[in-house]
mmCIF file of C-alpha atoms in Angstrom:
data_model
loop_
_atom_site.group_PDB
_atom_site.id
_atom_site.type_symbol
_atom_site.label_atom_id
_atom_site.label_comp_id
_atom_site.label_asym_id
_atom_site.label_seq_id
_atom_site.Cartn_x
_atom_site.Cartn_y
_atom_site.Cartn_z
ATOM 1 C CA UNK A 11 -4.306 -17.498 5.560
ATOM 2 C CA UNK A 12 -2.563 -19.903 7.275
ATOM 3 C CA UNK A 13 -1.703 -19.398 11.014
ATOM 4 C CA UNK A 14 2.314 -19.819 10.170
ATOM 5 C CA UNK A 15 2.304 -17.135 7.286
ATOM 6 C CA UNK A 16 0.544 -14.785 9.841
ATOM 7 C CA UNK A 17 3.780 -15.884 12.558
ATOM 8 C CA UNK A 18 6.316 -15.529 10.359
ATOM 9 C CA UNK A 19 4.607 -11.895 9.415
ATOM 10 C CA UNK A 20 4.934 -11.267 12.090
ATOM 11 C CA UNK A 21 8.131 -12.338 13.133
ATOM 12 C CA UNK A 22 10.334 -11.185 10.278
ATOM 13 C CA UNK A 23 8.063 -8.224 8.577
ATOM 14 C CA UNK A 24 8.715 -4.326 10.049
ATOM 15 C CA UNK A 25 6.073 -2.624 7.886
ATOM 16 C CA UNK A 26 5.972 1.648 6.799
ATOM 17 C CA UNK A 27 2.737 1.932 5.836
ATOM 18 C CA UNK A 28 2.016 5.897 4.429
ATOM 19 C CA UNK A 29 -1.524 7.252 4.197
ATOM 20 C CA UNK A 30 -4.472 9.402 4.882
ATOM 21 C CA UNK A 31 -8.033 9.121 4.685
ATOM 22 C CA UNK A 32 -9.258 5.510 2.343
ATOM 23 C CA UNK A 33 -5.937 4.060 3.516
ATOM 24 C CA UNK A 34 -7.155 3.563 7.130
ATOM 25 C CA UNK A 35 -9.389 0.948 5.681
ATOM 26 C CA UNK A 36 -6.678 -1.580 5.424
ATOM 27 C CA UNK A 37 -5.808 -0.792 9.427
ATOM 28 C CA UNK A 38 -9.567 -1.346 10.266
ATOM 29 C CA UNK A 39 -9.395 -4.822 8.368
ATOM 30 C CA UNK A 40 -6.648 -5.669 10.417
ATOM 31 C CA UNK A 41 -8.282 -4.117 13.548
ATOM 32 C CA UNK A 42 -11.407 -6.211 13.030
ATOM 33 C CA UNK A 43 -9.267 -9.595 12.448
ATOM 34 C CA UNK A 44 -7.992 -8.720 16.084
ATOM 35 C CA UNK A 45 -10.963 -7.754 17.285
ATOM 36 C CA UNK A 46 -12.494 -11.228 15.832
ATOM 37 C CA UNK A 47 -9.672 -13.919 16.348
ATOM 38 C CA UNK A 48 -7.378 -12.273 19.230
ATOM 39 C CA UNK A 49 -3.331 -12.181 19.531
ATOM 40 C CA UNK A 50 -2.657 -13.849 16.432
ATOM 41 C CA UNK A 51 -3.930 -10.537 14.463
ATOM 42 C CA UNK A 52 -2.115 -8.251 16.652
ATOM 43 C CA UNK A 53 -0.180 -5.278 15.570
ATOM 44 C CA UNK A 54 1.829 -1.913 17.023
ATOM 45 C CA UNK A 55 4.695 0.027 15.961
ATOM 46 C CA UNK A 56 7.788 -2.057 17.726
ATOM 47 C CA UNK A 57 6.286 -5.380 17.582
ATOM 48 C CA UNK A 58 5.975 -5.339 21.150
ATOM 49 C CA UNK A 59 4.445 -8.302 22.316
ATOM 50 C CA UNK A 60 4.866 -10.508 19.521
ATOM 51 C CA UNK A 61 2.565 -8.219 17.849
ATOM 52 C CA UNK A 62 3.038 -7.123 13.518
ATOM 53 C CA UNK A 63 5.445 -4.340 13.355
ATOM 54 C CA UNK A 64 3.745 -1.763 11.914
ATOM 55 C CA UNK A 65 4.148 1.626 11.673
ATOM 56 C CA UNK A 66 1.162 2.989 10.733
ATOM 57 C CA UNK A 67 1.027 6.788 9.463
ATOM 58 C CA UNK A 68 4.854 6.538 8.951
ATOM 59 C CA UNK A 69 5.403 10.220 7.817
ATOM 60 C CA UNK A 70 2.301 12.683 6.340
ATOM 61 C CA UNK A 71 0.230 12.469 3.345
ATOM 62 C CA UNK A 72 -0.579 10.135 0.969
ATOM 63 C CA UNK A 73 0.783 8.990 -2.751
ATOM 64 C CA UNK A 74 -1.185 12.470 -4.146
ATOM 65 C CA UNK A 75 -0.820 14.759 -0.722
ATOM 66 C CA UNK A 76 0.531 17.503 -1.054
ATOM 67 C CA UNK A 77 1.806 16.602 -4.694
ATOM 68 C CA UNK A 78 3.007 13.484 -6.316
ATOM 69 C CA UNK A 79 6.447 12.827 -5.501
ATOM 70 C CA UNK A 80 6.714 14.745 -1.865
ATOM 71 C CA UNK A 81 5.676 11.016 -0.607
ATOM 72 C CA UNK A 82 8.990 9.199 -2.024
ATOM 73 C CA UNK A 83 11.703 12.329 -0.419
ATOM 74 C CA UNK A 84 9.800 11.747 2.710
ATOM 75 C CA UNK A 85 10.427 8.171 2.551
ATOM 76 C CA UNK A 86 13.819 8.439 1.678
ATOM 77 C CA UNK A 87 14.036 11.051 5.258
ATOM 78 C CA UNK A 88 12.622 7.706 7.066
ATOM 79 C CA UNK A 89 14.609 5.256 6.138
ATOM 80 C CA UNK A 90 17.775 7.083 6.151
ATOM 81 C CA UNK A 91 17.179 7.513 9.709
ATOM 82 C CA UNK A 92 19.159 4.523 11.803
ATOM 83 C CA UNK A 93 15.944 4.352 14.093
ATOM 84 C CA UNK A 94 14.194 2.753 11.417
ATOM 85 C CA UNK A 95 16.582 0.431 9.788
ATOM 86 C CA UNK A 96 14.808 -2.577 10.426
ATOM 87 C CA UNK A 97 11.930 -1.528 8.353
ATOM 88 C CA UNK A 98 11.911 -4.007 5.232
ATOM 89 C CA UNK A 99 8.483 -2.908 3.471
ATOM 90 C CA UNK A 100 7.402 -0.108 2.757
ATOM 91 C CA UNK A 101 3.587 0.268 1.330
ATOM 92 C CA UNK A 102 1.864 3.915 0.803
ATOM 93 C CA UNK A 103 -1.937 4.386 -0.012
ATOM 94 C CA UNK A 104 -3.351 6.791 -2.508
ATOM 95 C CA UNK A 105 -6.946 8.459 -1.494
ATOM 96 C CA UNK A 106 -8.607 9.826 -4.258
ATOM 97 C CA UNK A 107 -5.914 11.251 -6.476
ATOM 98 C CA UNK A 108 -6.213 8.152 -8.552
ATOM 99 C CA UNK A 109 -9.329 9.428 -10.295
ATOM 100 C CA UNK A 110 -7.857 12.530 -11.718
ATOM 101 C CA UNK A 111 -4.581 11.096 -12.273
ATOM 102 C CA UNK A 112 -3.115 11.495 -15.865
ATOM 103 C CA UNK A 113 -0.813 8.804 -17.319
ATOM 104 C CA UNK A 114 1.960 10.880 -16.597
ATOM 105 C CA UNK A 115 1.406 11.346 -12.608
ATOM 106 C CA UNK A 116 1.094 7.636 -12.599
ATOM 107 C CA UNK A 117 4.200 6.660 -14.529
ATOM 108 C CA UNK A 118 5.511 9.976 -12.418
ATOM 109 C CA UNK A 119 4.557 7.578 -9.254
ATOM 110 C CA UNK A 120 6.129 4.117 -10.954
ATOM 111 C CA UNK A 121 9.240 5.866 -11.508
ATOM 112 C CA UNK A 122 9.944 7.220 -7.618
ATOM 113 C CA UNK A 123 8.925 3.617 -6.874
ATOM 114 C CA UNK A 124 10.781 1.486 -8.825
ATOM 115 C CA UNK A 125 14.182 4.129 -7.695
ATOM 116 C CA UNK A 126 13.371 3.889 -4.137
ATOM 117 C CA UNK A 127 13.797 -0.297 -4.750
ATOM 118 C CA UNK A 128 16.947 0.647 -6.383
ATOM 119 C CA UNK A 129 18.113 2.387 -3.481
ATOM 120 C CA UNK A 130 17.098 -0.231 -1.021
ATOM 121 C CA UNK A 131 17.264 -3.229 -2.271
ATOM 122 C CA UNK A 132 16.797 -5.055 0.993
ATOM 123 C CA UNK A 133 12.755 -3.320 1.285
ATOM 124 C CA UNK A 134 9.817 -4.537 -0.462
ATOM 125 C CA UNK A 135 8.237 -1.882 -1.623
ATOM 126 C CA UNK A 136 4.131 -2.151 -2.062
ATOM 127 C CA UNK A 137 2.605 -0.493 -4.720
ATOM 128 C CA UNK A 138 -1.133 0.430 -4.963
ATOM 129 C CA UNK A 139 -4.047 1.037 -7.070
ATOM 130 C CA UNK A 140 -6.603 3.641 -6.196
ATOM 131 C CA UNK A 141 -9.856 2.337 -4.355
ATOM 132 C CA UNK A 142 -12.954 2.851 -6.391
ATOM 133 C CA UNK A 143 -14.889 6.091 -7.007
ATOM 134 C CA UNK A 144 -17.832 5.375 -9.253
ATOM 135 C CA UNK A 145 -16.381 5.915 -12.057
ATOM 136 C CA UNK A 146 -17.200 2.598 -13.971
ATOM 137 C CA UNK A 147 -14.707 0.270 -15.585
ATOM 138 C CA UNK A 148 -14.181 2.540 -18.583
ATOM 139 C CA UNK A 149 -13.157 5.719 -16.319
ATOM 140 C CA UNK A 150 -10.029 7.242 -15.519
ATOM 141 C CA UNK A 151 -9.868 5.578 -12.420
ATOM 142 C CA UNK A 152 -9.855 2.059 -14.079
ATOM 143 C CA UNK A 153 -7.700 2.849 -17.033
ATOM 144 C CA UNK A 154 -4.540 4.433 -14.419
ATOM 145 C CA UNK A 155 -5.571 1.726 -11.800
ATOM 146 C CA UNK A 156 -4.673 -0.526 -15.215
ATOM 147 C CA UNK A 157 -1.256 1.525 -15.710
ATOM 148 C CA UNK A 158 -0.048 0.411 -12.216
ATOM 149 C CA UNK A 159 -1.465 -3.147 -12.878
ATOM 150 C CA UNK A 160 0.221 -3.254 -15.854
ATOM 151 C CA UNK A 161 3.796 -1.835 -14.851
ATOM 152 C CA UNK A 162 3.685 -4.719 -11.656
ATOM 153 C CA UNK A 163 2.540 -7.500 -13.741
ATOM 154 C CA UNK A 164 5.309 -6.743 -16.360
ATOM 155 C CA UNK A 165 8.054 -5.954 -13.736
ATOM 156 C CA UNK A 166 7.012 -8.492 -11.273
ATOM 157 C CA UNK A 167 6.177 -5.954 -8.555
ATOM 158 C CA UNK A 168 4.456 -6.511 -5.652
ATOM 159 C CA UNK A 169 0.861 -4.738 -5.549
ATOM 160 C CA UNK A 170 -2.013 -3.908 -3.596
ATOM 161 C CA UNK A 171 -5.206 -3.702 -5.637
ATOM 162 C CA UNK A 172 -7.210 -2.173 -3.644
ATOM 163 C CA UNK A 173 -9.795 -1.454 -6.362
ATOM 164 C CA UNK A 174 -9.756 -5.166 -7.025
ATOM 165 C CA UNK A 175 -10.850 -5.937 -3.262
ATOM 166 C CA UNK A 176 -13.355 -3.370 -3.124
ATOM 167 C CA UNK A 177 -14.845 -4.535 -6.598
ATOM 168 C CA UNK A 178 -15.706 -8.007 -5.138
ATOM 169 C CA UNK A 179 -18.881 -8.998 -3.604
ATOM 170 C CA UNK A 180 -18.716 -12.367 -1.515
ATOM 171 C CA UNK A 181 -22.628 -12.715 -2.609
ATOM 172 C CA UNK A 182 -21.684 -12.273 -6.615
ATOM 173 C CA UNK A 183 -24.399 -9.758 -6.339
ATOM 174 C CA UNK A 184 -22.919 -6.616 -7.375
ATOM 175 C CA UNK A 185 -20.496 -5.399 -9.239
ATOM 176 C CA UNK A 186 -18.763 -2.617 -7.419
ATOM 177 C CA UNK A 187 -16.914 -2.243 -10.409
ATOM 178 C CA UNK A 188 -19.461 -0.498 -12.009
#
């Protein structure tokens, strides 16, 4: 990634990022890019310091904790507060819930989405897949982490596919996939 898309990040980006347990693996990416190359990686909720603004464990739970849709009234709490009105994206991780998930929590989950960008049209909102579980590319998992694929492909959506990452191996030795 260039060294200007990672300035104007983090310049003009104010990030809500919602999660629990697997979701902290995107904050220890971004921890160990600091913790690598310095300054230019660094984030905090403000920004202080020229840092990302990032707001990391926004409100409690997860896309699946306690239910499916508590996430998208707590986000709606958030950003209706005038403390946090220069959030512009707004990106929640599932943990596991992805596994079990039938088609309907999923299009249950596309649906609070795609009203929340309604709503507030001026915030990106992230979508994710759920990260792998062993459950092989003809499992659950795979066929709803295909259903939110699908939906942000067809209604050019921005996504996360964090089952994607997770399947690759820099060697090409493995497929995680599987």
């Amino acid at each position: 990634i260039p060294v200007s898309y990672v300035n104007t990040a983090r310049a003009e980006l104010h990030i809500a990022y919602g999660h629990t347990s697997h979701g902290s693996q995107l904050i220890s990416g971004m921890t160990g890019l600091y913790d690598k190359y310095g300054s230019t990686y660094a984030f905090n909720e403000g920004g202080s310091e020229g840092a990302l603004d990032l707001d990391d464990y926004f409100v409690a739970g997860d896309l699946g904790n306690p239910d499916f849709v508590t996430w998208a009234s707590r986000t709606r709490t958030y950003l209706d507060n005038t403390s946090n009105k220069d959030v512009n994206v707004v990106i929640w991780s599932w943990c596991g819930e992805v596994t079990t998930s039938t088609e309907e929590d999923i299009n249950t989950y596309l649906s609070l989405m795609n009203q929340l960008e309604v709503d507030y049209p001026d915030i990106k909102f992230v979508y994710m897949t759920g990260h792998l579980s062993g459950s092989g590319i003809s499992g659950n998992l795979n066929t709803r982490n295909e259903q939110i694929r699908s939906y942000c492909r067809n209604n050019n959506k921005i996504l996360f596919d964090f089952a994607d990452i997770e399947s690759y191996d820099p060697d090409g030795l493995v497929n995680y996939m599987l």
